Structures are given as C-alpha cells and as structure tokens.
Amino acid sequence: MPKGHHYGRTQARAYTSEYHRIHANVLKPLLTKPLGSYSLNAKQLSNEHRKLTLEETKNSIRYVTFTINDKSHQIGLILDNQSASNKLYITCPYCQKQRQSLYAVKNSYSCRQCNGLQYASQSERPQERLMRCIRKLRKELWGYDWPEVNNMFEQVA
Ligand SMILES: [Zn+2]
C-alpha cells in the first residue's frame, strides 16, 4: 500500500500514538517506596493523570489510585514472580486484565483493547488485509524474487 494512502473512514479513528502511554516499568519504583502520594514526572499528562496515591491491600498487593474528574481509578501493580526478570504488570481499571502498558485517555487510564484503539495496520479495509495476507503467503511459497508475486490477478496455479 503506498504511503499516505488510507481508506477515508479510518481518518477519524484514534491511533495509539496520539495517547500518552504509561509503561509498567514507570511504576516499578513504587513497589519499594513508602505508601503515600506521588506524582508522575510526565509533562504530557494532565495534573489529574499525574497525581496518584500508593496503597496496599491486606494481601500486600500494591495499587495506585488516580482521581480524575472526581472518579477514582485503581491500577494494580502485579509482579510476576515466576519470570526470572520479575516483570511488572499493571491492571487496566476497566477490564482488570494485566497489561504491560496503559494509555492516558480523557478521564482515565485504559488498556488499548478497552479504549478501542487501533493500530494503523488494523484499519485497512478487510480486502486490503486479505490481499496483503495472500501476498505474504505467496512470497513464502514462491520466494521474494517471483516476478508476479504482487500481482493479485495472476492465478495461483
Ligand atoms: Zn482494559
């Protein structure tokens, strides 16, 4: 697909790059800090998206609370002790699933799935996606130097 060529309807969709993304690693230092109030050091975020309170459940699971537009949004800090790297996951306030990153959306934080965000490649028309898929398969079968590999009118046989 030529660069800049988009199916018209997709223009109005929100792309992930338009939202500020918070990676779980950003919150990792909070696992060892004293409970209390903190502020994220990110100028792109609104005041309310920056201020957080660090708390802990009875089971010693830490979570942060953001108060945005008078509503609280809780994000759990879940450490994966099974992996050698001790990877940290943060929970989405909407679906509670463990995510590696969340996006700052208008009045909250949310994961990509809950926000309905689309990656650019997912906004192609279904036919375009299908054609790209066929081309990819053809390349795998025929090799990249096959002259008609990108011609969708060539019969496969
Ligand atoms: Zn979610």
Coordinates of C-alpha atoms and ligand atoms in Angstrom, one line a residue:
M1 CA 0.0 0.0 0.0
P2 CA 1.5 3.4 -0.9
K3 CA 2.5 5.6 1.9
G4 CA -0.3 8.1 2.9
H5 CA -3.0 6.0 1.2
H6 CA -5.8 5.5 3.6
Y7 CA -9.3 4.4 3.3
G8 CA -11.3 7.5 4.1
R9 CA -13.3 6.3 7.1
T10 CA -10.2 5.4 9.0
Q11 CA -9.0 9.0 9.3
A12 CA -11.3 9.8 12.2
R13 CA -10.1 6.9 14.2
A14 CA -7.8 7.3 17.2
Y15 CA -4.4 5.9 16.9
T16 CA -2.3 4.7 19.8
S17 CA 0.4 7.2 19.1
E18 CA -2.0 10.1 20.0
Y19 CA -2.2 8.9 23.6
H20 CA 0.4 9.1 26.2
R21 CA 1.4 5.6 27.1
I22 CA 2.4 4.6 30.6
H23 CA 4.6 1.5 30.7
A24 CA 4.5 -0.7 33.7
N25 CA 8.3 -0.1 34.3
V26 CA 7.5 3.5 35.1
L27 CA 5.6 2.4 38.2
K28 CA 8.1 -0.2 39.2
P29 CA 9.9 2.0 41.8
L30 CA 6.6 2.2 43.7
L31 CA 7.0 -1.4 44.7
T32 CA 9.6 -0.4 47.3
K33 CA 8.6 3.2 48.1
P34 CA 6.7 4.1 51.2
L35 CA 2.9 4.2 50.7
G36 CA 1.6 7.7 50.1
S37 CA 1.1 10.3 47.4
Y38 CA 3.2 10.6 44.4
S39 CA 3.3 12.4 41.1
L40 CA 4.3 11.0 37.7
N41 CA 7.1 13.0 36.1
A42 CA 5.5 13.4 32.6
K43 CA 4.7 16.9 31.3
Q44 CA 2.4 15.5 28.6
L45 CA -0.1 14.3 31.2
S46 CA -2.8 16.4 32.8
N47 CA -2.4 17.2 36.6
E48 CA -5.0 14.6 37.4
H49 CA -3.3 12.0 35.3
R50 CA -0.1 12.6 37.2
K51 CA -1.2 12.6 40.8
L52 CA -1.5 9.2 42.4
T53 CA -1.8 7.6 45.8
L54 CA 0.1 4.4 46.5
E55 CA -1.7 1.9 48.8
E56 CA -1.6 -1.8 49.6
T57 CA -4.3 -4.4 50.1
K58 CA -4.4 -6.8 53.1
N59 CA -2.6 -9.4 50.9
S60 CA 0.2 -7.0 50.4
I61 CA -0.7 -6.2 46.8
R62 CA 0.2 -2.7 45.9
Y63 CA -2.1 -0.5 43.8
V64 CA -2.2 3.1 42.8
T65 CA -5.3 5.3 42.7
F66 CA -5.8 8.2 40.2
T67 CA -8.6 10.6 40.9
I68 CA -9.7 12.0 37.5
N69 CA -12.8 14.1 37.1
D70 CA -13.9 13.2 40.7
K71 CA -13.8 9.5 39.9
S72 CA -11.2 7.1 41.3
H73 CA -9.3 4.7 39.0
Q74 CA -7.3 1.9 40.5
I75 CA -4.4 0.3 38.9
G76 CA -2.9 -2.8 40.5
L77 CA 0.9 -3.4 40.4
I78 CA 1.3 -7.1 39.9
L79 CA 4.7 -8.5 40.0
D80 CA 5.3 -11.8 38.1
N81 CA 7.5 -13.8 40.4
Q82 CA 7.5 -16.7 38.1
S83 CA 9.7 -15.0 35.5
A84 CA 13.3 -14.5 36.2
S85 CA 13.1 -10.8 35.2
N86 CA 10.4 -10.1 37.8
K87 CA 8.2 -8.4 35.2
L88 CA 5.7 -6.0 36.4
Y89 CA 2.2 -5.8 35.1
I90 CA -0.3 -3.1 35.7
T91 CA -4.1 -3.8 35.7
C92 CA -6.5 -1.9 33.5
P93 CA -9.1 0.0 35.5
Y94 CA -11.8 -1.2 33.1
C95 CA -11.2 -4.9 32.4
Q96 CA -8.8 -5.6 35.3
K97 CA -6.5 -7.5 33.0
Q98 CA -2.8 -7.4 33.5
R99 CA -1.2 -5.2 30.9
Q100 CA 2.3 -4.1 30.2
S101 CA 1.1 -0.6 29.4
L102 CA -1.9 1.7 29.8
Y103 CA -2.9 4.8 27.9
A104 CA -3.9 8.1 29.4
V105 CA -7.3 8.7 27.9
K106 CA -9.6 11.7 28.5
N107 CA -10.9 10.8 32.0
S108 CA -8.9 7.8 33.0
Y109 CA -6.3 5.2 32.1
S110 CA -7.2 2.3 29.9
C111 CA -5.7 -0.5 28.0
R112 CA -5.6 -0.5 24.2
Q113 CA -8.4 -3.1 24.0
C114 CA -10.8 -1.2 26.3
N115 CA -10.2 2.1 24.6
G116 CA -10.9 0.6 21.2
L117 CA -7.6 1.9 19.9
Q118 CA -6.5 0.7 16.5
Y119 CA -3.0 0.2 15.3
A120 CA -2.6 1.7 11.9
S121 CA -2.3 -1.7 10.2
Q122 CA -5.6 -2.8 11.6
S123 CA -7.5 0.0 10.0
E124 CA -7.0 -1.3 6.4
R125 CA -10.1 -2.4 4.6
P126 CA -10.7 -6.2 5.1
Q127 CA -10.0 -6.8 1.4
E128 CA -6.7 -5.0 1.7
R129 CA -5.8 -7.0 4.7
L130 CA -6.7 -10.2 2.8
M131 CA -4.6 -9.2 -0.2
R132 CA -1.7 -8.4 2.0
C133 CA -2.1 -11.8 3.7
I134 CA -2.2 -13.6 0.3
R135 CA 0.9 -11.8 -0.9
K136 CA 2.7 -12.8 2.2
L137 CA 1.8 -16.4 1.8
R138 CA 2.8 -16.3 -1.9
K139 CA 6.1 -14.9 -1.0
E140 CA 6.6 -17.7 1.4
L141 CA 5.7 -20.3 -1.2
W142 CA 7.4 -18.7 -4.2
G143 CA 10.2 -16.7 -2.8
Y144 CA 10.6 -12.9 -3.0
D145 CA 12.0 -12.8 -6.5
W146 CA 9.0 -14.2 -8.2
P147 CA 8.0 -11.5 -10.8
E148 CA 4.3 -11.8 -10.4
V149 CA 4.3 -12.1 -6.6
N150 CA 2.4 -8.8 -6.1
N151 CA 0.0 -9.2 -9.0
M152 CA -3.2 -10.2 -7.5
F153 CA -4.7 -11.2 -10.9
E154 CA -2.2 -13.9 -11.5
Q155 CA -3.6 -17.3 -11.0
V156 CA -2.1 -19.1 -8.1
A157 CA -1.9 -22.4 -10.1
Ligands
ZN1 ZN -8.8 -2.9 29.7

